[in-house]
Amino acid sequence: MTESNMTGSDMTGSNRVLSVAGLTFSVGRKTLVDHAAFSAPAGRIIALVGPNGAGKSTLMRMISGALPAERPELAEVSLGGENLLRLSRRERARRVALVEQQASTEFAVTVEQVVALGRTPHRGWWAAESDGDVVEAAMQRAGVTQWARRLLGTLSGGEQQRVQLARALAQQPRLMLLDEPTNHLDVAAQLDMFGLLRELADVEGMTILVALHDLSAAAAHCDEAVVLDAGRVVAAGPVTEALDPLVLEQIYGVRVDVLLHPRTQRPVIVFSRGAG
Amino acid sequence: MVTTASRTSRPTATRRRRAGVWGWAIVLAAALLLTLTFAVTVGSAGIGMVDVWRTVAAHLHLGTSPLSPIRDGIVWDLRLTRVLTAAAVGGALAMSGAVMQAITRNQLADPYLLGLSSGASLGAVAVLMLGVGLLLPVAAFLGALLALVTTLLLARSLGPISPSRTILAGMTVSALASAIASMLIFWNVTGDSYREILNWLLGSLAGSDWTTTWTVWLALLVVGVPLAASGRLLDAFVFGDTAAASLGINVSGARWLLLGSTALLTGVAVSVSGSIGFVGLVLPNAVRLVVGFRHRVLLPVSAVVGAIFMVWVDTGARTLFEPRELPVGIITVLVGAPLFAIVLWRNRSRS
């Protein structure tokens, strides 16, 4: 307890920041991500929002390092003052985990085997399997232990997403990237998911970047927001500032009003057609 | 409470699983050894299993052979080389198939998918028909490699390399290479040599000798053993390239290395035995149904089961219709096709 407090107070300035800069990616003439740059406090939940095709998924992949930037020498994804893109792939995969929107396979693979994949960057190619405890804990945390021996294909979409989250937890990352993790979830499961993310951020100090299309969910559950439009970051900051109605009206092309949730006192963002 | 219980039970479970793995490894190794020995005794000349081992011992300068020089020659130079070549070819094909299925994320992938067998056939036909001055295995291997590179370049030119693009490109290259090989055969073959080339195209181990034995075993040891050890790498490909990359895998490097390795293994196998179908497709799928998805187990088990399967099938090929011999490739498909139908059936009821 005291030890973590001390490390906490030691980390000051740039050490407590997730900083992204110089990320550009294009396919042919189409620029999917255009000089994306933002910074946000580490150890928080950061929403990545924007219309369909804004480049959220591409940016996620680039931040994870899975997709190399067009000008790697300019690219930066720093966490705690360390540029993750300069690390070796294995080193990076021990710090950053990515939960993709779609992850399917036609092979008959069990839930436990999927979660164990998260240990890949931690294991030597020759070492025997010895870190079952980490896998076990990750499954427990994501609430998938009861399915450990089931085949992934027999689970629903939402359940499969939880398995992927467990796999990402088994990577023991400091930065967790989630692409639309609540897509297949019903409302109760959505609240569970955000509850878990909140715990990871507040208790473990994990930095969480989550792509969402639901702006109200972003406003309700996230600390920070990054607004992406046509591959560019158009706003970034605390959710109440970044999710600015004027900015949102411009990029979504609809009327935007911000209400206050009667119980949680968090902003609720609603839309309407009409003269904007 | 629950956590403590699971924590204490886990190591024993792991230990038990590991003990089970070793138990199965011993069973498989024994089955392979028994298969090899038995297969040598099958056929005319009435040789017993003990004779086989005493002959082998004699050639290793451990004692004297119980057999007459002629029967000794049958065991040592004819049957043993054939059986050993068959085993290594079966192992190489099954393992290549498993690797190919993992990289393309397609259960229906086989070692010949990327044009390897047609490329190798073209190389071999070029030697047999046009008298290109290369050793047959070398030519077959170069043909396989050329086909693979063409396939990958074609797939690349269609956009970022994806499993489906790779497969389409492979089918294209494969069709082209077989057409060219057929044309060469059509123009150049007369009478007896037609039978010879057909034998080769359908897959046959009749040409086995100590050179083929050493060639294919060497490939299996040099390429197959590291491949079998890279199981965890293949596991990481299960959700695709991005997922693999985010787990710290050098995706394009790994893909080239693994494809190159399977090309080498398959190329060598095809060069000594022609293209033997279905082994690389069916066996890994059947083995996966039993041992599960993890490639650290799947690859070695596929190799051993492939070896055992191929020895039995080839023994059938040379003895079932004695004195006539069938190309083994016909039997693998005759046996493999129904087997594969069963695999598909079981998969349907599973998902």
XYZ file of C-alpha atoms in Angstrom:
627
model
C 0.000 0.000 0.000
C 2.635 2.521 1.140
C 4.958 1.336 -1.591
C 2.421 1.977 -4.336
C 1.667 5.368 -2.834
C 5.329 6.256 -2.926
C 5.759 5.205 -6.531
C 2.604 7.152 -7.237
C 3.946 10.355 -5.783
C 7.316 9.843 -7.463
C 5.743 9.777 -10.886
C 5.238 13.387 -11.810
C 4.876 15.454 -14.956
C 5.228 13.488 -18.184
C 5.376 10.248 -16.245
C 1.670 10.359 -15.550
C 0.622 10.952 -19.109
C -0.370 8.899 -22.134
C 0.912 10.853 -25.064
C 0.234 10.002 -28.697
C 1.788 11.920 -31.591
C 2.632 11.693 -35.272
C 0.421 8.758 -36.190
C -0.526 8.714 -39.863
C -1.764 5.833 -41.954
C -3.195 5.724 -45.430
C -4.360 3.093 -47.857
C -3.842 4.222 -51.419
C -4.828 7.893 -51.472
C -7.219 7.633 -48.564
C -5.762 8.825 -45.277
C -7.409 6.819 -42.518
C -5.477 8.364 -39.664
C -4.067 11.832 -40.188
C -1.320 13.105 -37.878
C -3.237 11.886 -34.856
C -1.970 13.396 -31.622
C -3.374 13.802 -28.132
C -2.361 13.404 -24.545
C -4.344 12.364 -21.521
C -3.592 11.544 -17.897
C -2.484 7.958 -17.322
C -4.464 5.662 -15.056
C -7.779 6.950 -16.380
C -10.481 5.721 -18.702
C -10.183 7.554 -21.992
C -12.965 7.337 -24.551
C -12.153 7.408 -28.253
C -15.267 8.579 -30.085
C -16.185 9.630 -33.591
C -18.511 8.722 -36.471
C -18.216 5.448 -38.352
C -15.139 5.494 -40.534
C -13.446 8.190 -38.454
C -10.474 5.846 -38.027
C -11.040 4.681 -34.442
C -10.119 1.051 -35.068
C -7.123 1.956 -37.203
C -5.859 4.369 -34.570
C -6.319 1.684 -31.902
C -4.209 -0.751 -33.894
C -1.525 1.858 -34.428
C -1.375 2.697 -30.739
C -1.042 -1.013 -29.970
C 1.899 -1.140 -32.366
C 0.235 -3.899 -34.419
C -0.081 -1.508 -37.350
C 3.103 0.470 -38.047
C 2.786 4.206 -38.670
C 3.622 5.623 -42.065
C 6.481 7.709 -40.691
C 7.740 5.557 -37.822
C 10.422 8.105 -36.924
C 7.729 10.674 -36.060
C 5.399 8.249 -34.329
C 5.107 8.289 -30.591
C 2.960 6.476 -28.062
C 4.416 7.317 -24.686
C 3.274 6.033 -21.351
C 5.142 7.009 -18.222
C 7.776 8.748 -20.344
C 8.598 5.599 -22.328
C 7.929 5.537 -26.086
C 6.222 2.181 -26.521
C 6.739 2.216 -30.284
C 10.514 2.112 -29.758
C 10.317 -1.087 -27.726
C 10.687 -4.560 -29.153
C 7.417 -6.236 -30.093
C 7.540 -8.566 -27.124
C 8.378 -5.813 -24.662
C 5.555 -3.703 -26.048
C 3.067 -6.572 -25.842
C 3.833 -6.837 -22.123
C 2.731 -3.225 -21.660
C -0.124 -2.849 -24.167
C -3.033 -5.203 -24.765
C -5.616 -4.842 -27.520
C -9.160 -6.191 -27.476
C -10.442 -6.060 -31.022
C -14.045 -5.591 -31.990
C -14.157 -8.810 -33.966
C -12.104 -11.816 -32.966
C -13.298 -15.102 -34.347
C -11.729 -18.348 -35.412
C -12.950 -21.497 -37.067
C -10.703 -23.641 -34.911
C -12.088 -25.427 -31.872
C -10.253 -23.558 -29.145
C -11.184 -23.531 -25.470
C -11.704 -20.418 -23.369
C -8.716 -21.283 -21.188
C -6.507 -21.657 -24.263
C -7.594 -18.243 -25.532
C -6.859 -16.587 -22.191
C -3.473 -18.353 -22.039
C -2.557 -16.638 -25.339
C -2.208 -13.479 -23.260
C 0.918 -14.994 -21.733
C 2.589 -15.219 -25.157
C 4.817 -12.136 -24.746
C 5.814 -13.239 -21.237
C 6.828 -16.788 -22.094
C 9.975 -18.055 -23.734
C 9.366 -20.257 -26.747
C 10.831 -23.204 -24.889
C 9.563 -22.636 -21.371
C 6.968 -24.998 -20.016
C 3.609 -23.638 -18.981
C 4.135 -22.365 -15.484
C 2.009 -19.242 -15.141
C -1.406 -20.843 -14.844
C -2.071 -18.635 -11.820
C -2.061 -15.471 -13.941
C -4.411 -17.077 -16.448
C -6.667 -18.241 -13.635
C -6.755 -14.768 -12.052
C -7.495 -13.104 -15.390
C -10.385 -15.482 -16.017
C -11.731 -14.847 -12.535
C -11.521 -11.115 -12.984
C -13.335 -11.080 -16.308
C -15.882 -13.576 -14.972
C -15.213 -16.348 -17.482
C -13.870 -19.043 -15.136
C -17.050 -21.074 -15.394
C -16.486 -21.439 -19.163
C -12.793 -22.373 -18.935
C -13.222 -25.740 -20.652
C -15.905 -24.642 -23.127
C -15.166 -24.046 -26.781
C -15.087 -20.367 -27.683
C -17.505 -20.916 -30.568
C -20.235 -22.101 -28.207
C -20.369 -18.728 -26.408
C -22.417 -15.688 -27.393
C -20.766 -12.612 -28.897
C -20.788 -10.737 -25.596
C -19.357 -13.719 -23.742
C -16.618 -14.067 -26.316
C -15.725 -10.416 -25.799
C -15.318 -11.063 -22.102
C -12.995 -13.950 -22.930
C -10.906 -11.599 -25.056
C -10.838 -9.147 -22.173
C -9.585 -11.957 -19.915
C -6.877 -12.717 -22.492
C -5.854 -9.051 -22.486
C -5.735 -9.059 -18.669
C -3.465 -12.109 -18.778
C -1.019 -9.919 -20.716
C -0.787 -7.796 -17.535
C -0.672 -4.563 -19.538
C -0.305 -1.009 -18.300
C -2.249 0.274 -21.290
C -5.432 -1.520 -22.290
C -7.026 -0.770 -25.656
C -10.607 -1.870 -26.227
C -12.440 -1.472 -29.517
C -16.215 -1.222 -28.913
C -16.180 -3.672 -25.995
C -19.871 -3.162 -25.217
C -21.136 -3.792 -28.737
C -22.717 -7.178 -28.115
C -23.667 -6.582 -24.488
C -27.073 -5.962 -22.949
C -27.378 -3.003 -20.579
C -26.579 -4.877 -17.366
C -23.514 -6.458 -18.941
C -22.462 -3.039 -20.248
C -22.550 -1.624 -16.734
C -20.548 -4.644 -15.503
C -17.950 -4.060 -18.207
C -17.538 -0.377 -17.332
C -17.457 -1.304 -13.637
C -14.545 -3.646 -14.319
C -12.724 -1.017 -16.392
C -13.236 1.493 -13.576
C -11.716 -0.947 -11.103
C -8.716 -1.571 -13.350
C -8.111 2.155 -13.716
C -8.710 3.237 -10.128
C -7.263 0.274 -8.228
C -4.462 -0.862 -10.524
C -3.690 2.413 -12.228
C -4.149 0.855 -15.662
C -4.613 3.348 -18.488
C -7.636 2.403 -20.546
C -8.414 3.677 -24.018
C -11.816 2.555 -25.192
C -13.350 3.192 -28.601
C -17.089 3.816 -28.284
C -19.792 4.925 -30.666
C -22.232 5.565 -27.811
C -21.440 9.131 -26.709
C -23.602 8.924 -23.590
C -21.743 5.810 -22.479
C -18.497 7.709 -23.009
C -19.817 10.648 -21.002
C -21.175 8.416 -18.245
C -18.236 6.100 -17.688
C -15.069 7.732 -18.992
C -12.831 10.411 -17.489
C -11.364 11.740 -20.692
C -12.458 11.785 -24.308
C -10.679 12.011 -27.643
C -12.907 12.979 -30.569
C -11.848 11.692 -33.959
C -13.212 12.877 -37.288
C -11.900 11.810 -40.704
C -8.713 10.535 -39.111
C -7.974 13.742 -37.223
C -8.204 14.426 -33.527
C -10.626 17.356 -33.298
C -10.985 17.533 -29.517
C -9.365 15.952 -26.483
C -9.680 16.522 -22.751
C -11.952 15.750 -19.820
C -15.248 14.322 -21.117
C -17.295 17.353 -20.108
C -15.042 19.606 -22.198
C -14.111 17.346 -25.090
C -17.672 16.201 -25.808
C -18.651 19.751 -26.703
C -22.093 20.021 -28.393
C -20.788 22.458 -31.000
C -17.948 20.131 -32.031
C -20.233 17.112 -32.069
C -22.886 18.885 -34.173
C -20.264 19.686 -36.739
C -18.895 16.176 -37.152
C -22.124 14.176 -36.782
C -24.336 16.619 -38.725
C -27.213 16.491 -36.225
C -28.480 18.638 -33.364
C -26.792 17.763 -30.073
C -28.044 18.530 -26.583
C -26.379 17.674 -23.312
C -28.672 16.793 -20.416
C -27.856 15.828 -16.879
C -28.523 12.305 -15.664
C -30.979 12.624 -12.772
C -29.317 9.907 -10.674
C -25.610 9.953 -11.583
C -25.309 13.668 -12.394
C -23.247 12.658 -15.452
C -23.857 14.257 -18.855
C -26.272 12.502 -21.207
C -25.933 13.340 -24.885
C -29.037 13.295 -27.054
C -29.537 13.924 -30.762
C -32.244 15.349 -32.991
C -32.718 16.283 -36.630
C -33.432 19.916 -37.348
C -31.827 23.155 -38.442
C -28.334 22.839 -37.085
C -11.957 -20.286 -0.071
C -12.622 -20.937 -3.706
C -9.398 -19.259 -4.781
C -7.300 -21.262 -2.320
C -8.874 -24.478 -3.476
C -8.262 -23.794 -7.135
C -4.732 -22.657 -6.435
C -3.809 -25.878 -4.678
C -5.513 -28.118 -7.206
C -3.961 -26.475 -10.243
C -0.347 -27.704 -10.009
C -1.505 -31.307 -9.584
C -3.821 -30.927 -12.556
C -0.949 -29.572 -14.633
C 1.340 -32.363 -13.448
C -1.262 -34.954 -14.263
C -1.758 -33.434 -17.702
C 1.996 -33.472 -18.295
C 2.241 -37.100 -17.162
C -0.582 -37.882 -19.577
C 1.323 -36.170 -22.384
C 4.421 -38.266 -21.715
C 2.344 -41.409 -21.526
C 0.872 -40.706 -24.935
C 4.286 -39.815 -26.347
C 5.594 -43.247 -25.319
C 2.521 -44.983 -26.760
C 2.905 -43.130 -30.077
C 6.644 -43.805 -30.290
C 6.041 -47.508 -29.611
C 3.293 -47.604 -32.235
C 5.622 -45.997 -34.777
C 8.444 -48.431 -34.029
C 6.112 -51.420 -34.213
C 4.608 -50.150 -37.470
C 8.040 -49.698 -39.035
C 9.183 -53.150 -37.984
C 6.012 -54.886 -39.021
C 5.865 -53.132 -42.394
C 9.330 -54.465 -43.276
C 8.159 -58.040 -42.701
C 5.119 -57.708 -44.971
C 5.538 -59.266 -48.389
C 7.098 -62.369 -49.897
C 10.331 -63.809 -48.450
C 8.858 -64.611 -45.024
C 10.857 -62.315 -42.810
C 10.031 -62.078 -39.087
C 10.067 -59.006 -36.844
C 13.092 -60.295 -34.919
C 14.959 -60.850 -38.195
C 14.407 -57.203 -39.012
C 16.052 -55.977 -35.867
C 18.908 -58.462 -36.065
C 19.566 -57.352 -39.623
C 19.556 -53.714 -38.590
C 21.918 -54.558 -35.725
C 24.213 -56.420 -38.088
C 24.466 -53.402 -40.382
C 25.316 -51.279 -37.358
C 28.099 -53.825 -36.646
C 26.324 -55.292 -33.655
C 26.243 -59.005 -34.317
C 25.616 -60.938 -37.501
C 22.616 -61.061 -39.782
C 20.450 -64.190 -39.520
C 19.398 -63.849 -43.164
C 20.903 -64.907 -46.456
C 22.576 -62.079 -48.410
C 19.597 -61.815 -50.772
C 17.006 -61.588 -48.005
C 19.330 -59.282 -46.085
C 19.346 -57.037 -49.156
C 15.543 -57.130 -49.290
C 15.312 -55.984 -45.690
C 18.123 -53.456 -45.623
C 18.142 -51.954 -49.117
C 14.571 -52.383 -50.340
C 12.022 -52.544 -47.574
C 13.740 -50.603 -44.816
C 14.535 -47.651 -47.060
C 11.013 -47.647 -48.405
C 9.396 -47.848 -44.994
C 11.652 -45.160 -43.543
C 11.085 -42.862 -46.514
C 7.323 -43.395 -46.248
C 7.379 -42.552 -42.552
C 9.325 -39.334 -43.041
C 7.191 -38.269 -46.010
C 4.004 -38.893 -44.035
C 5.352 -37.001 -41.048
C 6.529 -34.077 -43.174
C 3.224 -33.783 -45.030
C 1.067 -34.005 -41.916
C 3.168 -31.436 -40.110
C 3.230 -29.089 -43.105
C -0.538 -29.369 -43.344
C -0.989 -28.460 -39.690
C 1.293 -25.433 -40.073
C -0.436 -24.330 -43.263
C -3.855 -24.584 -41.610
C -2.648 -22.472 -38.708
C -1.088 -19.716 -40.807
C -3.966 -19.407 -43.237
C -6.474 -19.900 -40.391
C -8.259 -22.355 -42.611
C -8.957 -25.950 -41.679
C -9.148 -26.891 -45.328
C -5.610 -25.784 -46.109
C -3.129 -28.450 -47.116
C 0.595 -28.382 -47.877
C -0.116 -28.167 -51.596
C -2.445 -25.204 -51.228
C 0.052 -22.584 -52.269
C 1.053 -24.357 -55.459
C 3.836 -26.353 -53.819
C 2.981 -29.730 -55.298
C 2.332 -28.504 -58.821
C 5.492 -26.433 -58.644
C 7.484 -29.436 -57.477
C 5.879 -31.613 -60.142
C 6.804 -29.064 -62.779
C 10.397 -29.066 -61.549
C 10.524 -32.866 -61.584
C 8.902 -33.112 -64.995
C 11.400 -30.595 -66.333
C 14.195 -32.915 -65.212
C 12.560 -36.144 -66.385
C 11.295 -34.813 -69.704
C 13.581 -32.004 -70.753
C 16.757 -33.346 -69.213
C 17.414 -30.216 -67.196
C 20.736 -30.885 -65.535
C 19.675 -30.974 -61.899
C 19.136 -33.673 -59.340
C 15.469 -34.594 -59.242
C 14.909 -33.619 -55.586
C 16.700 -30.308 -56.116
C 14.600 -29.514 -59.171
C 11.377 -30.474 -57.398
C 12.339 -28.328 -54.460
C 13.197 -25.332 -56.646
C 9.895 -25.773 -58.462
C 8.032 -25.767 -55.146
C 9.859 -22.672 -53.960
C 9.251 -20.853 -57.244
C 5.539 -21.652 -57.038
C 5.385 -20.456 -53.441
C 7.122 -17.164 -54.201
C 4.880 -16.578 -57.224
C 1.825 -17.292 -55.103
C 2.867 -14.885 -52.378
C 3.826 -12.146 -54.834
C 0.487 -12.533 -56.581
C -1.367 -12.453 -53.251
C 0.634 -9.395 -52.243
C -0.210 -7.570 -55.457
C -3.924 -7.957 -54.640
C -3.553 -5.970 -51.417
C -2.449 -6.747 -47.880
C -1.801 -10.489 -47.626
C -4.840 -12.245 -46.200
C -5.624 -15.948 -45.940
C -8.311 -15.884 -48.632
C -6.168 -13.903 -51.102
C -3.274 -16.274 -50.474
C -5.464 -19.292 -51.153
C -6.885 -17.817 -54.364
C -3.408 -16.936 -55.581
C -2.236 -20.454 -54.697
C -5.022 -22.023 -56.718
C -4.127 -19.862 -59.699
C -0.420 -20.673 -59.598
C -1.187 -24.332 -58.944
C -3.460 -24.598 -61.976
C -0.912 -22.860 -64.187
C 1.995 -25.043 -63.064
C 0.038 -28.264 -63.563
C -1.049 -27.135 -67.013
C 2.557 -26.485 -68.007
C 3.650 -29.827 -66.533
C 0.843 -31.623 -68.397
C 1.855 -29.921 -71.615
C 5.484 -30.997 -71.196
C 4.360 -34.558 -70.528
C 1.962 -34.569 -73.443
C 4.655 -33.460 -75.907
C 7.519 -35.539 -74.636
C 6.224 -38.767 -73.190
C 6.103 -41.979 -75.152
C 5.024 -45.483 -74.130
C 6.806 -46.749 -71.046
C 7.924 -43.425 -69.646
C 4.292 -42.378 -69.487
C 3.666 -45.004 -66.844
C 6.724 -43.858 -64.960
C 5.727 -40.194 -64.903
C 2.121 -41.035 -64.022
C 3.368 -43.086 -61.097
C 5.273 -40.081 -59.918
C 2.461 -37.601 -60.417
C 0.023 -39.779 -58.486
C 2.523 -40.246 -55.719
C 4.583 -43.355 -55.181
C 7.308 -44.496 -52.833
C 8.541 -47.206 -55.194
C 11.689 -45.254 -55.966
C 12.914 -45.181 -52.366
C 16.549 -45.922 -51.603
C 19.039 -44.800 -48.992
C 19.460 -41.408 -50.717
C 15.761 -40.605 -50.499
C 15.699 -41.884 -46.922
C 18.512 -39.607 -45.844
C 17.199 -36.619 -47.789
C 13.761 -36.645 -46.297
C 14.829 -37.562 -42.757
C 17.419 -34.804 -42.812
C 14.743 -32.299 -43.865
C 12.446 -33.573 -41.143
C 15.135 -33.151 -38.500
C 16.530 -29.812 -39.670
C 13.189 -28.168 -40.502
C 10.549 -30.240 -38.744
C 12.017 -30.197 -35.257
C 12.294 -26.385 -34.982
C 8.859 -26.149 -36.581
C 7.395 -28.463 -33.965
C 8.980 -26.321 -31.262
C 7.377 -23.154 -32.627
C 3.901 -24.277 -31.656
C 3.224 -21.292 -29.453
C 3.971 -18.967 -32.358
C 1.271 -20.705 -34.388
C -1.183 -20.575 -31.489
C -0.883 -16.778 -31.519
C -2.153 -16.630 -35.109
C -5.553 -18.022 -34.183
C -7.368 -14.649 -34.181
C -5.534 -13.235 -37.154
C -2.573 -11.032 -37.916
C -3.480 -8.002 -35.822
C -4.124 -10.134 -32.774
C -0.841 -11.970 -33.310
C 1.032 -8.684 -33.713
C -0.505 -7.306 -30.529
C 0.794 -10.393 -28.714
C 4.321 -9.418 -29.706
C 4.706 -11.621 -32.791
C 6.649 -10.409 -35.807
C 3.817 -11.384 -38.115
C 5.329 -11.030 -41.571
C 8.681 -12.442 -40.472
C 7.013 -15.407 -38.808
C 4.784 -16.009 -41.805
C 7.666 -16.067 -44.275
C 9.726 -18.292 -42.007
C 6.895 -20.752 -41.450
C 5.803 -20.797 -45.089
C 9.429 -21.204 -46.164
C 9.843 -24.102 -43.751
C 6.709 -25.877 -44.948
C 7.781 -25.255 -48.542
C 11.111 -26.909 -47.780
C 9.517 -29.892 -46.056
C 6.812 -30.342 -48.681
C 9.226 -29.745 -51.532
C 11.568 -32.444 -50.256
C 8.658 -34.831 -49.625
C 7.258 -34.280 -53.111
C 10.689 -34.674 -54.633
C 11.119 -38.206 -53.286
C 7.557 -39.452 -53.608
C 5.583 -37.273 -55.989
C 2.490 -35.517 -54.704
C 0.622 -37.662 -52.213
C -2.754 -36.128 -51.562
C -4.958 -35.809 -48.504
C -2.405 -36.742 -45.843
C -1.586 -33.130 -45.077
C -5.255 -32.171 -45.147
C -6.953 -34.972 -43.243
C -4.494 -36.058 -40.584
C -3.948 -32.720 -38.820
C -7.711 -32.209 -38.689
C -8.289 -35.669 -37.273
C -5.483 -35.226 -34.748
C -6.794 -31.796 -33.755
C -10.181 -33.326 -32.934
C -8.451 -35.595 -30.441
C -5.612 -33.552 -28.920
C -7.107 -30.071 -29.296
C -5.815 -26.860 -30.701
C -2.435 -26.255 -29.048
C 0.242 -26.637 -31.723
C 2.945 -27.693 -29.303
C 1.069 -30.962 -29.035
C -0.659 -30.925 -32.411
C 2.503 -30.668 -34.547
C 4.542 -33.559 -33.091
C 1.499 -35.810 -32.797
C 0.479 -35.025 -36.388
C 4.004 -35.886 -37.549
C 4.029 -39.257 -35.779
C 0.477 -40.156 -36.800
C 1.262 -39.065 -40.366
C 4.319 -41.325 -40.379
C 2.370 -44.317 -39.068
C -0.493 -43.711 -41.504
C 1.806 -43.401 -44.501
C 3.735 -46.587 -43.691
C 0.525 -48.616 -43.446
C -0.939 -47.115 -46.584
C 2.258 -47.658 -48.558
C 2.496 -51.231 -47.322
C -1.018 -51.690 -48.645
C -0.032 -50.046 -51.929
C 2.793 -52.487 -52.564
C 1.128 -55.695 -51.349
C -2.661 -55.528 -51.778
C -2.639 -56.333 -55.475
C 0.655 -58.167 -55.709
C 2.486 -58.395 -58.007
C 0.979 -55.164 -59.290
C 1.651 -52.061 -57.258
C -0.717 -49.134 -56.859
C 0.539 -45.567 -56.583
C 0.220 -44.789 -52.878
C -1.369 -41.419 -53.651
C -4.468 -43.225 -54.917
C -4.861 -45.137 -51.667
C -4.314 -42.096 -49.429
C -7.194 -40.401 -51.194
C -9.348 -43.565 -51.151
C -8.797 -43.847 -47.409
C -8.574 -40.125 -46.752
C -11.753 -38.948 -48.450
C -14.170 -40.961 -46.263
C -12.078 -40.087 -43.213
C -12.359 -36.438 -44.073
C -16.100 -36.698 -44.533
C -16.249 -37.996 -40.966
C -14.120 -35.079 -39.774
C -16.517 -32.639 -41.447
C -19.480 -34.402 -39.947
C -18.120 -34.238 -36.443
C -17.223 -30.594 -36.893
C -20.774 -29.823 -37.942
C -22.267 -31.409 -34.862
C -19.697 -29.598 -32.699
C -20.476 -26.070 -33.837
